[in-house]
Amino acid sequence: MHNDVTATGHAARIATVDALLPAPLPFEVHDDATLLSAQVGDTRAAGLATSTELGPDSSQSIWRALTEHRLEVQLAGPDPAAGLDALLTRWDEHLSTIARPGDPECAAVVSRPSRDTAGVTEMLRHGFAPVGVIAVRPAQRMAASGPTTTPGVCIRHATPDDLDTAMCLMLELQRYDAQFGKVTVRPGIEELVGKGLLRQLERPESQVWIAELYGKALGMVVLQMPDETAWIQHRVAASRIGYLSSLAVAEAARSAGVGTALAAHAHQVFDEAGADVVLLHTAVPNPRSTPFWYAQGYRPLWTGWQRRPAVR
């Protein structure tokens, strides 16, 4: 009952925060999850705590710590910040019994609606930092003529012959992004990245696109079309979702319009596919990608907070 009451109040509160947030449902507790709750006066807080582990050879290990402890949060009542503070304290008590102290490959992660700013101070006080954002761009149907062209830039479908170029661009991007806490450059990353790209390039309708600047391949964008994005559909109130997996521009071509041309081309592809919104992940501290994507019409939808190690 406590969970249902909290979920109802949380849903009513979130509905006023951001029209693109999906309606939250009561937590479904299962064998691998722990339901936590707290109450401060008339404010109720509920959290679903889960843990997952990966091997260092997993393709997903690039994007996260090998052990992740996650908390889904629902807050209802007049003082959601106090409710979150109490819930995080309960979670810390729980983590102290299951997490490895001081392990840099063990992270505590909380995703919160970006515009739900109640409790930001409490997140910081508990040692969390905002490291990543799921950003959203509502569809902006372009004119039939398509996006404005950029002098010297030609965008074409990638083929398996572009594998070496694609790998160089992706590895350069990964090593740059590793500075900001969302990417871990692991031993064997070349093989992991190469296998993933080759699978994409060998698809009959590959959505890997190469940008050439005066004939030299210096940029790349990788897309997931609406029939491939069920994995992230629960994050947004929309039916047809495009996902921009990655956009990479070689250091030598930055500020030459290559990235803007690739983004405009990607949006045209998504518009033609009838996507209602496009989502992407970006690192909050990245001084290049964050302002770039917001200039392309994106805004924060979900903010990922992380504490790594999970227990100090």
PDB file of C-alpha atoms in Angstrom:
ATOM      1  CA  MET A   1       0.000   0.000   0.000  1.00  0.00           C
ATOM      2  CA  HIS A   2       2.829   2.408   0.876  1.00  0.00           C
ATOM      3  CA  ASN A   3       4.352   1.769  -2.554  1.00  0.00           C
ATOM      4  CA  ASP A   4       1.038   2.428  -4.353  1.00  0.00           C
ATOM      5  CA  VAL A   5       0.363   5.632  -2.423  1.00  0.00           C
ATOM      6  CA  THR A   6       3.877   6.915  -3.087  1.00  0.00           C
ATOM      7  CA  ALA A   7       3.667   6.012  -6.792  1.00  0.00           C
ATOM      8  CA  THR A   8       0.349   7.838  -7.191  1.00  0.00           C
ATOM      9  CA  GLY A   9       1.665  10.983  -5.513  1.00  0.00           C
ATOM     10  CA  HIS A  10       4.940  10.781  -7.424  1.00  0.00           C
ATOM     11  CA  ALA A  11       3.103  10.413 -10.751  1.00  0.00           C
ATOM     12  CA  ALA A  12       0.973  13.476  -9.997  1.00  0.00           C
ATOM     13  CA  ARG A  13       4.058  15.504  -9.110  1.00  0.00           C
ATOM     14  CA  ILE A  14       6.106  14.395 -12.119  1.00  0.00           C
ATOM     15  CA  ALA A  15       3.240  15.183 -14.505  1.00  0.00           C
ATOM     16  CA  THR A  16       3.758  18.869 -13.706  1.00  0.00           C
ATOM     17  CA  VAL A  17       7.545  18.710 -14.234  1.00  0.00           C
ATOM     18  CA  ASP A  18       8.015  17.664 -17.865  1.00  0.00           C
ATOM     19  CA  ALA A  19       5.438  16.713 -20.496  1.00  0.00           C
ATOM     20  CA  LEU A  20       7.882  14.277 -22.149  1.00  0.00           C
ATOM     21  CA  LEU A  21       8.293  12.132 -19.027  1.00  0.00           C
ATOM     22  CA  PRO A  22       6.381   8.827 -19.123  1.00  0.00           C
ATOM     23  CA  ALA A  23       3.848   8.184 -16.385  1.00  0.00           C
ATOM     24  CA  PRO A  24       5.611   6.230 -13.590  1.00  0.00           C
ATOM     25  CA  LEU A  25       4.063   3.029 -12.247  1.00  0.00           C
ATOM     26  CA  PRO A  26       4.294   1.376  -8.799  1.00  0.00           C
ATOM     27  CA  PHE A  27       7.496  -0.600  -8.391  1.00  0.00           C
ATOM     28  CA  GLU A  28       7.375  -4.304  -9.218  1.00  0.00           C
ATOM     29  CA  VAL A  29       9.472  -6.072  -6.606  1.00  0.00           C
ATOM     30  CA  HIS A  30      11.244  -9.222  -7.777  1.00  0.00           C
ATOM     31  CA  ASP A  31      13.843 -11.617  -6.394  1.00  0.00           C
ATOM     32  CA  ASP A  32      16.788  -9.465  -7.467  1.00  0.00           C
ATOM     33  CA  ALA A  33      15.429  -6.189  -6.084  1.00  0.00           C
ATOM     34  CA  THR A  34      14.961  -4.641  -2.661  1.00  0.00           C
ATOM     35  CA  LEU A  35      12.176  -2.164  -1.902  1.00  0.00           C
ATOM     36  CA  LEU A  36      13.264   0.674   0.369  1.00  0.00           C
ATOM     37  CA  SER A  37      10.999   3.291   1.923  1.00  0.00           C
ATOM     38  CA  ALA A  38      11.232   6.368   4.112  1.00  0.00           C
ATOM     39  CA  GLN A  39       8.821   8.932   5.486  1.00  0.00           C
ATOM     40  CA  VAL A  40       9.454  12.479   6.688  1.00  0.00           C
ATOM     41  CA  GLY A  41       6.259  14.039   7.993  1.00  0.00           C
ATOM     42  CA  ASP A  42       3.711  13.855   5.179  1.00  0.00           C
ATOM     43  CA  THR A  43       6.378  13.115   2.557  1.00  0.00           C
ATOM     44  CA  ARG A  44       6.813   9.534   1.419  1.00  0.00           C
ATOM     45  CA  ALA A  45       9.763   8.125  -0.492  1.00  0.00           C
ATOM     46  CA  ALA A  46      10.128   4.725  -2.141  1.00  0.00           C
ATOM     47  CA  GLY A  47      13.145   3.239  -3.867  1.00  0.00           C
ATOM     48  CA  LEU A  48      13.775   0.040  -5.801  1.00  0.00           C
ATOM     49  CA  ALA A  49      17.385  -1.066  -5.286  1.00  0.00           C
ATOM     50  CA  THR A  50      18.968  -3.448  -7.801  1.00  0.00           C
ATOM     51  CA  SER A  51      22.480  -4.644  -8.597  1.00  0.00           C
ATOM     52  CA  THR A  52      24.020  -5.906 -11.830  1.00  0.00           C
ATOM     53  CA  GLU A  53      27.473  -7.227 -12.724  1.00  0.00           C
ATOM     54  CA  LEU A  54      29.336  -7.480 -16.017  1.00  0.00           C
ATOM     55  CA  GLY A  55      32.565  -9.101 -17.110  1.00  0.00           C
ATOM     56  CA  PRO A  56      35.335  -6.852 -18.484  1.00  0.00           C
ATOM     57  CA  ASP A  57      34.896  -8.479 -21.905  1.00  0.00           C
ATOM     58  CA  SER A  58      31.236  -7.426 -22.176  1.00  0.00           C
ATOM     59  CA  SER A  59      30.484  -4.810 -24.832  1.00  0.00           C
ATOM     60  CA  GLN A  60      28.539  -2.851 -22.207  1.00  0.00           C
ATOM     61  CA  SER A  61      31.530  -2.684 -19.860  1.00  0.00           C
ATOM     62  CA  ILE A  62      32.851   0.315 -21.807  1.00  0.00           C
ATOM     63  CA  TRP A  63      29.892   2.400 -20.653  1.00  0.00           C
ATOM     64  CA  ARG A  64      29.754   1.612 -16.930  1.00  0.00           C
ATOM     65  CA  ALA A  65      31.418   0.185 -13.859  1.00  0.00           C
ATOM     66  CA  LEU A  66      31.534  -3.610 -13.796  1.00  0.00           C
ATOM     67  CA  THR A  67      29.246  -3.643 -10.746  1.00  0.00           C
ATOM     68  CA  GLU A  68      26.363  -1.175 -10.658  1.00  0.00           C
ATOM     69  CA  HIS A  69      24.018  -0.626  -7.752  1.00  0.00           C
ATOM     70  CA  ARG A  70      20.985   1.296  -8.990  1.00  0.00           C
ATOM     71  CA  LEU A  71      18.168   3.036  -7.177  1.00  0.00           C
ATOM     72  CA  GLU A  72      14.878   4.013  -8.815  1.00  0.00           C
ATOM     73  CA  VAL A  73      13.239   6.806  -6.843  1.00  0.00           C
ATOM     74  CA  GLN A  74       9.641   7.905  -6.280  1.00  0.00           C
ATOM     75  CA  LEU A  75       8.805  10.887  -4.055  1.00  0.00           C
ATOM     76  CA  ALA A  76       5.399  12.139  -2.941  1.00  0.00           C
ATOM     77  CA  GLY A  77       4.444  14.894  -0.532  1.00  0.00           C
ATOM     78  CA  PRO A  78       5.252  18.494   0.343  1.00  0.00           C
ATOM     79  CA  ASP A  79       9.022  18.074   0.889  1.00  0.00           C
ATOM     80  CA  PRO A  80      10.478  15.731  -1.768  1.00  0.00           C
ATOM     81  CA  ALA A  81      14.047  16.854  -0.977  1.00  0.00           C
ATOM     82  CA  ALA A  82      13.732  15.660   2.626  1.00  0.00           C
ATOM     83  CA  GLY A  83      12.167  12.424   1.420  1.00  0.00           C
ATOM     84  CA  LEU A  84      15.045  11.820  -0.977  1.00  0.00           C
ATOM     85  CA  ASP A  85      17.596  12.560   1.741  1.00  0.00           C
ATOM     86  CA  ALA A  86      16.003   9.954   4.026  1.00  0.00           C
ATOM     87  CA  LEU A  87      15.767   7.425   1.177  1.00  0.00           C
ATOM     88  CA  LEU A  88      19.427   7.862   0.235  1.00  0.00           C
ATOM     89  CA  THR A  89      20.378   7.285   3.872  1.00  0.00           C
ATOM     90  CA  ARG A  90      18.394   4.019   3.838  1.00  0.00           C
ATOM     91  CA  TRP A  91      20.099   3.024   0.586  1.00  0.00           C
ATOM     92  CA  ASP A  92      23.543   3.798   2.015  1.00  0.00           C
ATOM     93  CA  GLU A  93      22.754   1.461   4.910  1.00  0.00           C
ATOM     94  CA  HIS A  94      21.733  -1.216   2.411  1.00  0.00           C
ATOM     95  CA  LEU A  95      24.835  -0.699   0.269  1.00  0.00           C
ATOM     96  CA  SER A  96      27.128  -1.023   3.276  1.00  0.00           C
ATOM     97  CA  THR A  97      26.000  -4.655   3.536  1.00  0.00           C
ATOM     98  CA  ILE A  98      26.505  -5.651  -0.116  1.00  0.00           C
ATOM     99  CA  ALA A  99      29.003  -3.312  -1.841  1.00  0.00           C
ATOM    100  CA  ARG A 100      32.784  -3.524  -1.794  1.00  0.00           C
ATOM    101  CA  PRO A 101      34.250  -0.451  -0.059  1.00  0.00           C
ATOM    102  CA  GLY A 102      36.713   1.540  -2.144  1.00  0.00           C
ATOM    103  CA  ASP A 103      36.253  -0.547  -5.307  1.00  0.00           C
ATOM    104  CA  PRO A 104      36.429   1.791  -8.340  1.00  0.00           C
ATOM    105  CA  GLU A 105      34.598  -0.823 -10.411  1.00  0.00           C
ATOM    106  CA  CYS A 106      31.606  -0.628  -8.076  1.00  0.00           C
ATOM    107  CA  ALA A 107      29.274   2.347  -8.646  1.00  0.00           C
ATOM    108  CA  ALA A 108      26.042   3.631  -7.135  1.00  0.00           C
ATOM    109  CA  VAL A 109      23.767   5.101  -9.805  1.00  0.00           C
ATOM    110  CA  VAL A 110      20.525   7.092  -9.655  1.00  0.00           C
ATOM    111  CA  SER A 111      18.635   8.402 -12.706  1.00  0.00           C
ATOM    112  CA  ARG A 112      16.298  11.311 -12.052  1.00  0.00           C
ATOM    113  CA  PRO A 113      14.159  13.516 -14.300  1.00  0.00           C
ATOM    114  CA  SER A 114      16.379  16.460 -15.177  1.00  0.00           C
ATOM    115  CA  ARG A 115      13.713  19.064 -14.484  1.00  0.00           C
ATOM    116  CA  ASP A 116      12.834  17.549 -11.111  1.00  0.00           C
ATOM    117  CA  THR A 117      15.407  19.592  -9.245  1.00  0.00           C
ATOM    118  CA  ALA A 118      14.061  18.893  -5.753  1.00  0.00           C
ATOM    119  CA  GLY A 119      16.812  17.019  -3.924  1.00  0.00           C
ATOM    120  CA  VAL A 120      19.804  18.101  -6.016  1.00  0.00           C
ATOM    121  CA  THR A 121      21.530  19.441  -2.903  1.00  0.00           C
ATOM    122  CA  GLU A 122      20.849  16.168  -1.128  1.00  0.00           C
ATOM    123  CA  MET A 123      22.342  14.161  -4.011  1.00  0.00           C
ATOM    124  CA  LEU A 124      25.523  16.219  -3.784  1.00  0.00           C
ATOM    125  CA  ARG A 125      25.623  15.897  -0.024  1.00  0.00           C
ATOM    126  CA  HIS A 126      25.525  12.114  -0.344  1.00  0.00           C
ATOM    127  CA  GLY A 127      28.550  12.212  -2.647  1.00  0.00           C
ATOM    128  CA  PHE A 128      26.840  11.865  -6.032  1.00  0.00           C
ATOM    129  CA  ALA A 129      27.821  13.817  -9.139  1.00  0.00           C
ATOM    130  CA  PRO A 130      25.803  14.328 -12.324  1.00  0.00           C
ATOM    131  CA  VAL A 131      27.800  12.484 -14.976  1.00  0.00           C
ATOM    132  CA  GLY A 132      25.415  11.806 -17.837  1.00  0.00           C
ATOM    133  CA  VAL A 133      22.203  12.961 -19.454  1.00  0.00           C
ATOM    134  CA  ILE A 134      19.605  11.356 -21.685  1.00  0.00           C
ATOM    135  CA  ALA A 135      18.810  14.323 -23.913  1.00  0.00           C
ATOM    136  CA  VAL A 136      15.691  14.626 -26.055  1.00  0.00           C
ATOM    137  CA  ARG A 137      14.920  16.464 -29.287  1.00  0.00           C
ATOM    138  CA  PRO A 138      11.285  16.565 -30.395  1.00  0.00           C
ATOM    139  CA  ALA A 139      10.748  16.032 -34.105  1.00  0.00           C
ATOM    140  CA  GLN A 140      11.156  19.132 -36.235  1.00  0.00           C
ATOM    141  CA  ARG A 141      10.058  18.075 -39.680  1.00  0.00           C
ATOM    142  CA  MET A 142      12.417  19.607 -42.215  1.00  0.00           C
ATOM    143  CA  ALA A 143      11.431  21.051 -45.559  1.00  0.00           C
ATOM    144  CA  ALA A 144      11.462  18.743 -48.558  1.00  0.00           C
ATOM    145  CA  SER A 145      14.794  20.199 -49.613  1.00  0.00           C
ATOM    146  CA  GLY A 146      16.424  18.701 -46.527  1.00  0.00           C
ATOM    147  CA  PRO A 147      19.056  20.178 -44.229  1.00  0.00           C
ATOM    148  CA  THR A 148      21.319  23.046 -45.268  1.00  0.00           C
ATOM    149  CA  THR A 149      24.518  21.800 -46.885  1.00  0.00           C
ATOM    150  CA  THR A 150      27.963  22.543 -45.455  1.00  0.00           C
ATOM    151  CA  PRO A 151      30.677  23.541 -47.951  1.00  0.00           C
ATOM    152  CA  GLY A 152      33.168  20.739 -48.509  1.00  0.00           C
ATOM    153  CA  VAL A 153      31.180  18.146 -46.533  1.00  0.00           C
ATOM    154  CA  CYS A 154      29.704  15.053 -48.193  1.00  0.00           C
ATOM    155  CA  ILE A 155      27.768  12.477 -46.175  1.00  0.00           C
ATOM    156  CA  ARG A 156      27.396   8.909 -47.411  1.00  0.00           C
ATOM    157  CA  HIS A 157      26.438   5.477 -46.171  1.00  0.00           C
ATOM    158  CA  ALA A 158      29.330   3.609 -44.575  1.00  0.00           C
ATOM    159  CA  THR A 159      30.313   0.188 -45.914  1.00  0.00           C
ATOM    160  CA  PRO A 160      32.430  -2.639 -44.442  1.00  0.00           C
ATOM    161  CA  ASP A 161      35.390  -1.061 -46.279  1.00  0.00           C
ATOM    162  CA  ASP A 162      35.100   1.869 -43.857  1.00  0.00           C
ATOM    163  CA  LEU A 163      35.753  -0.311 -40.795  1.00  0.00           C
ATOM    164  CA  ASP A 164      39.277   1.005 -40.130  1.00  0.00           C
ATOM    165  CA  THR A 165      38.142   4.619 -40.441  1.00  0.00           C
ATOM    166  CA  ALA A 166      35.119   4.001 -38.241  1.00  0.00           C
ATOM    167  CA  MET A 167      37.273   2.309 -35.612  1.00  0.00           C
ATOM    168  CA  CYS A 168      39.765   5.180 -35.508  1.00  0.00           C
ATOM    169  CA  LEU A 169      36.978   7.716 -35.083  1.00  0.00           C
ATOM    170  CA  MET A 170      35.192   5.675 -32.410  1.00  0.00           C
ATOM    171  CA  LEU A 171      38.350   4.950 -30.399  1.00  0.00           C
ATOM    172  CA  GLU A 172      39.347   8.623 -30.502  1.00  0.00           C
ATOM    173  CA  LEU A 173      35.867   9.482 -29.206  1.00  0.00           C
ATOM    174  CA  GLN A 174      35.999   6.831 -26.459  1.00  0.00           C
ATOM    175  CA  ARG A 175      39.382   7.983 -25.171  1.00  0.00           C
ATOM    176  CA  TYR A 176      38.242  11.589 -25.081  1.00  0.00           C
ATOM    177  CA  ASP A 177      34.963  10.732 -23.324  1.00  0.00           C
ATOM    178  CA  ALA A 178      36.759   8.594 -20.718  1.00  0.00           C
ATOM    179  CA  GLN A 179      37.811  11.815 -18.982  1.00  0.00           C
ATOM    180  CA  PHE A 180      34.229  12.524 -17.939  1.00  0.00           C
ATOM    181  CA  GLY A 181      33.255   9.391 -16.012  1.00  0.00           C
ATOM    182  CA  LYS A 182      30.835   7.747 -18.461  1.00  0.00           C
ATOM    183  CA  VAL A 183      33.332   5.667 -20.464  1.00  0.00           C
ATOM    184  CA  THR A 184      35.978   3.219 -19.269  1.00  0.00           C
ATOM    185  CA  VAL A 185      38.758   2.389 -21.721  1.00  0.00           C
ATOM    186  CA  ARG A 186      39.392  -1.282 -20.949  1.00  0.00           C
ATOM    187  CA  PRO A 187      41.975  -3.761 -22.250  1.00  0.00           C
ATOM    188  CA  GLY A 188      40.631  -5.191 -25.473  1.00  0.00           C
ATOM    189  CA  ILE A 189      38.506  -2.140 -26.281  1.00  0.00           C
ATOM    190  CA  GLU A 190      39.702  -2.279 -29.890  1.00  0.00           C
ATOM    191  CA  GLU A 191      38.195  -5.738 -30.332  1.00  0.00           C
ATOM    192  CA  LEU A 192      34.942  -4.781 -28.597  1.00  0.00           C
ATOM    193  CA  VAL A 193      34.526  -1.651 -30.691  1.00  0.00           C
ATOM    194  CA  GLY A 194      35.548  -3.409 -33.912  1.00  0.00           C
ATOM    195  CA  LYS A 195      33.045  -6.247 -33.501  1.00  0.00           C
ATOM    196  CA  GLY A 196      30.209  -3.842 -32.769  1.00  0.00           C
ATOM    197  CA  LEU A 197      30.983  -1.622 -35.739  1.00  0.00           C
ATOM    198  CA  LEU A 198      31.385  -4.537 -38.121  1.00  0.00           C
ATOM    199  CA  ARG A 199      27.955  -5.861 -37.135  1.00  0.00           C
ATOM    200  CA  GLN A 200      26.508  -2.431 -37.901  1.00  0.00           C
ATOM    201  CA  LEU A 201      28.342  -2.055 -41.208  1.00  0.00           C
ATOM    202  CA  GLU A 202      27.316  -5.498 -42.476  1.00  0.00           C
ATOM    203  CA  ARG A 203      23.602  -4.919 -41.945  1.00  0.00           C
ATOM    204  CA  PRO A 204      21.526  -4.674 -45.132  1.00  0.00           C
ATOM    205  CA  GLU A 205      20.269  -1.211 -44.155  1.00  0.00           C
ATOM    206  CA  SER A 206      23.165   0.027 -42.077  1.00  0.00           C
ATOM    207  CA  GLN A 207      22.617   3.312 -40.255  1.00  0.00           C
ATOM    208  CA  VAL A 208      26.282   4.217 -40.059  1.00  0.00           C
ATOM    209  CA  TRP A 209      27.066   7.359 -42.019  1.00  0.00           C
ATOM    210  CA  ILE A 210      30.472   8.780 -42.950  1.00  0.00           C
ATOM    211  CA  ALA A 211      31.214  12.479 -43.429  1.00  0.00           C
ATOM    212  CA  GLU A 212      33.944  13.375 -45.863  1.00  0.00           C
ATOM    213  CA  LEU A 213      35.545  16.812 -45.743  1.00  0.00           C
ATOM    214  CA  TYR A 214      36.955  17.598 -49.188  1.00  0.00           C
ATOM    215  CA  GLY A 215      37.179  13.880 -49.909  1.00  0.00           C
ATOM    216  CA  LYS A 216      38.723  12.754 -46.607  1.00  0.00           C
ATOM    217  CA  ALA A 217      36.633  10.678 -44.159  1.00  0.00           C
ATOM    218  CA  LEU A 218      36.728  12.652 -40.904  1.00  0.00           C
ATOM    219  CA  GLY A 219      33.374  12.084 -39.214  1.00  0.00           C
ATOM    220  CA  MET A 220      30.781   9.426 -38.476  1.00  0.00           C
ATOM    221  CA  VAL A 221      27.317   9.100 -36.975  1.00  0.00           C
ATOM    222  CA  VAL A 222      25.587   5.866 -35.872  1.00  0.00           C
ATOM    223  CA  LEU A 223      21.792   5.728 -35.600  1.00  0.00           C
ATOM    224  CA  GLN A 224      19.154   3.375 -34.210  1.00  0.00           C
ATOM    225  CA  MET A 225      15.806   3.610 -35.958  1.00  0.00           C
ATOM    226  CA  PRO A 226      12.413   3.481 -34.206  1.00  0.00           C
ATOM    227  CA  ASP A 227      12.030  -0.295 -34.695  1.00  0.00           C
ATOM    228  CA  GLU A 228      15.288  -0.832 -32.722  1.00  0.00           C
ATOM    229  CA  THR A 229      14.712   1.373 -29.677  1.00  0.00           C
ATOM    230  CA  ALA A 230      12.383  -0.638 -27.436  1.00  0.00           C
ATOM    231  CA  TRP A 231      15.233  -0.787 -24.878  1.00  0.00           C
ATOM    232  CA  ILE A 232      14.904   2.960 -24.167  1.00  0.00           C
ATOM    233  CA  GLN A 233      11.204   3.500 -24.871  1.00  0.00           C
ATOM    234  CA  HIS A 234      10.326   3.555 -21.161  1.00  0.00           C
ATOM    235  CA  ARG A 235      12.295   6.796 -20.793  1.00  0.00           C
ATOM    236  CA  VAL A 236      10.056   9.079 -22.834  1.00  0.00           C
ATOM    237  CA  ALA A 237       6.372   9.720 -23.506  1.00  0.00           C
ATOM    238  CA  ALA A 238       6.510   9.100 -27.253  1.00  0.00           C
ATOM    239  CA  SER A 239       5.578   6.293 -29.634  1.00  0.00           C
ATOM    240  CA  ARG A 240       8.322   6.364 -32.266  1.00  0.00           C
ATOM    241  CA  ILE A 241      11.802   6.980 -30.894  1.00  0.00           C
ATOM    242  CA  GLY A 242      15.039   7.481 -32.747  1.00  0.00           C
ATOM    243  CA  TYR A 243      18.308   7.023 -30.877  1.00  0.00           C
ATOM    244  CA  LEU A 244      21.546   8.698 -31.906  1.00  0.00           C
ATOM    245  CA  SER A 245      24.130   6.171 -30.723  1.00  0.00           C
ATOM    246  CA  SER A 246      27.269   8.192 -31.368  1.00  0.00           C
ATOM    247  CA  LEU A 247      28.714  11.027 -33.391  1.00  0.00           C
ATOM    248  CA  ALA A 248      32.465  11.297 -33.834  1.00  0.00           C
ATOM    249  CA  VAL A 249      34.555  13.921 -35.592  1.00  0.00           C
ATOM    250  CA  ALA A 250      38.320  13.679 -35.949  1.00  0.00           C
ATOM    251  CA  GLU A 251      40.277  16.263 -33.997  1.00  0.00           C
ATOM    252  CA  ALA A 252      41.614  17.725 -37.242  1.00  0.00           C
ATOM    253  CA  ALA A 253      38.101  18.484 -38.505  1.00  0.00           C
ATOM    254  CA  ARG A 254      36.525  20.016 -35.408  1.00  0.00           C
ATOM    255  CA  SER A 255      34.923  23.445 -35.826  1.00  0.00           C
ATOM    256  CA  ALA A 256      34.723  22.884 -39.594  1.00  0.00           C
ATOM    257  CA  GLY A 257      30.985  22.143 -39.614  1.00  0.00           C
ATOM    258  CA  VAL A 258      31.334  18.362 -39.924  1.00  0.00           C
ATOM    259  CA  GLY A 259      29.524  17.578 -36.666  1.00  0.00           C
ATOM    260  CA  THR A 260      26.675  19.986 -37.428  1.00  0.00           C
ATOM    261  CA  ALA A 261      26.280  18.485 -40.905  1.00  0.00           C
ATOM    262  CA  LEU A 262      26.172  14.945 -39.485  1.00  0.00           C
ATOM    263  CA  ALA A 263      23.597  15.933 -36.847  1.00  0.00           C
ATOM    264  CA  ALA A 264      21.397  17.631 -39.443  1.00  0.00           C
ATOM    265  CA  HIS A 265      21.625  14.564 -41.686  1.00  0.00           C
ATOM    266  CA  ALA A 266      20.727  12.268 -38.769  1.00  0.00           C
ATOM    267  CA  HIS A 267      17.673  14.374 -37.942  1.00  0.00           C
ATOM    268  CA  GLN A 268      16.550  14.265 -41.573  1.00  0.00           C
ATOM    269  CA  VAL A 269      16.825  10.448 -41.523  1.00  0.00           C
ATOM    270  CA  PHE A 270      14.804  10.268 -38.308  1.00  0.00           C
ATOM    271  CA  ASP A 271      12.204  12.714 -39.627  1.00  0.00           C
ATOM    272  CA  GLU A 272      11.758  10.634 -42.770  1.00  0.00           C
ATOM    273  CA  ALA A 273      11.284   7.545 -40.559  1.00  0.00           C
ATOM    274  CA  GLY A 274       8.525   9.346 -38.634  1.00  0.00           C
ATOM    275  CA  ALA A 275      10.315   9.543 -35.287  1.00  0.00           C
ATOM    276  CA  ASP A 276       8.432  11.593 -32.694  1.00  0.00           C
ATOM    277  CA  VAL A 277      11.597  12.292 -30.684  1.00  0.00           C
ATOM    278  CA  VAL A 278      15.305  11.562 -30.847  1.00  0.00           C
ATOM    279  CA  LEU A 279      17.214  10.556 -27.720  1.00  0.00           C
ATOM    280  CA  LEU A 280      20.939  10.427 -27.053  1.00  0.00           C
ATOM    281  CA  HIS A 281      23.345  10.096 -24.128  1.00  0.00           C
ATOM    282  CA  THR A 282      25.882  12.790 -23.401  1.00  0.00           C
ATOM    283  CA  ALA A 283      28.363  13.406 -20.584  1.00  0.00           C
ATOM    284  CA  VAL A 284      27.453  16.394 -18.417  1.00  0.00           C
ATOM    285  CA  PRO A 285      31.063  17.610 -17.891  1.00  0.00           C
ATOM    286  CA  ASN A 286      32.034  17.329 -21.578  1.00  0.00           C
ATOM    287  CA  PRO A 287      32.781  20.920 -22.664  1.00  0.00           C
ATOM    288  CA  ARG A 288      32.292  20.061 -26.333  1.00  0.00           C
ATOM    289  CA  SER A 289      29.380  17.679 -26.677  1.00  0.00           C
ATOM    290  CA  THR A 290      27.018  19.235 -24.120  1.00  0.00           C
ATOM    291  CA  PRO A 291      26.825  22.713 -25.716  1.00  0.00           C
ATOM    292  CA  PHE A 292      26.941  21.159 -29.187  1.00  0.00           C
ATOM    293  CA  TRP A 293      23.896  18.981 -28.652  1.00  0.00           C
ATOM    294  CA  TYR A 294      21.890  21.684 -26.975  1.00  0.00           C
ATOM    295  CA  ALA A 295      22.615  23.925 -29.966  1.00  0.00           C
ATOM    296  CA  GLN A 296      21.122  21.152 -32.167  1.00  0.00           C
ATOM    297  CA  GLY A 297      17.783  21.357 -30.339  1.00  0.00           C
ATOM    298  CA  TYR A 298      18.281  18.829 -27.522  1.00  0.00           C
ATOM    299  CA  ARG A 299      17.569  19.353 -23.842  1.00  0.00           C
ATOM    300  CA  PRO A 300      18.084  17.217 -20.720  1.00  0.00           C
ATOM    301  CA  LEU A 301      15.330  14.701 -19.994  1.00  0.00           C
ATOM    302  CA  TRP A 302      17.016  12.379 -17.459  1.00  0.00           C
ATOM    303  CA  THR A 303      20.161  13.043 -15.456  1.00  0.00           C
ATOM    304  CA  GLY A 304      22.339  10.136 -14.349  1.00  0.00           C
ATOM    305  CA  TRP A 305      23.969  10.644 -10.952  1.00  0.00           C
ATOM    306  CA  GLN A 306      26.889   8.441  -9.955  1.00  0.00           C
ATOM    307  CA  ARG A 307      29.027   7.756  -6.924  1.00  0.00           C
ATOM    308  CA  ARG A 308      32.093   5.678  -7.722  1.00  0.00           C
ATOM    309  CA  PRO A 309      33.145   3.817  -5.616  1.00  0.00           C
ATOM    310  CA  ALA A 310      29.624   3.090  -4.370  1.00  0.00           C
ATOM    311  CA  VAL A 311      30.911   2.825  -0.797  1.00  0.00           C
ATOM    312  CA  ARG A 312      34.021   4.764   0.112  1.00  0.00           C
TER     313      ARG A 312
END
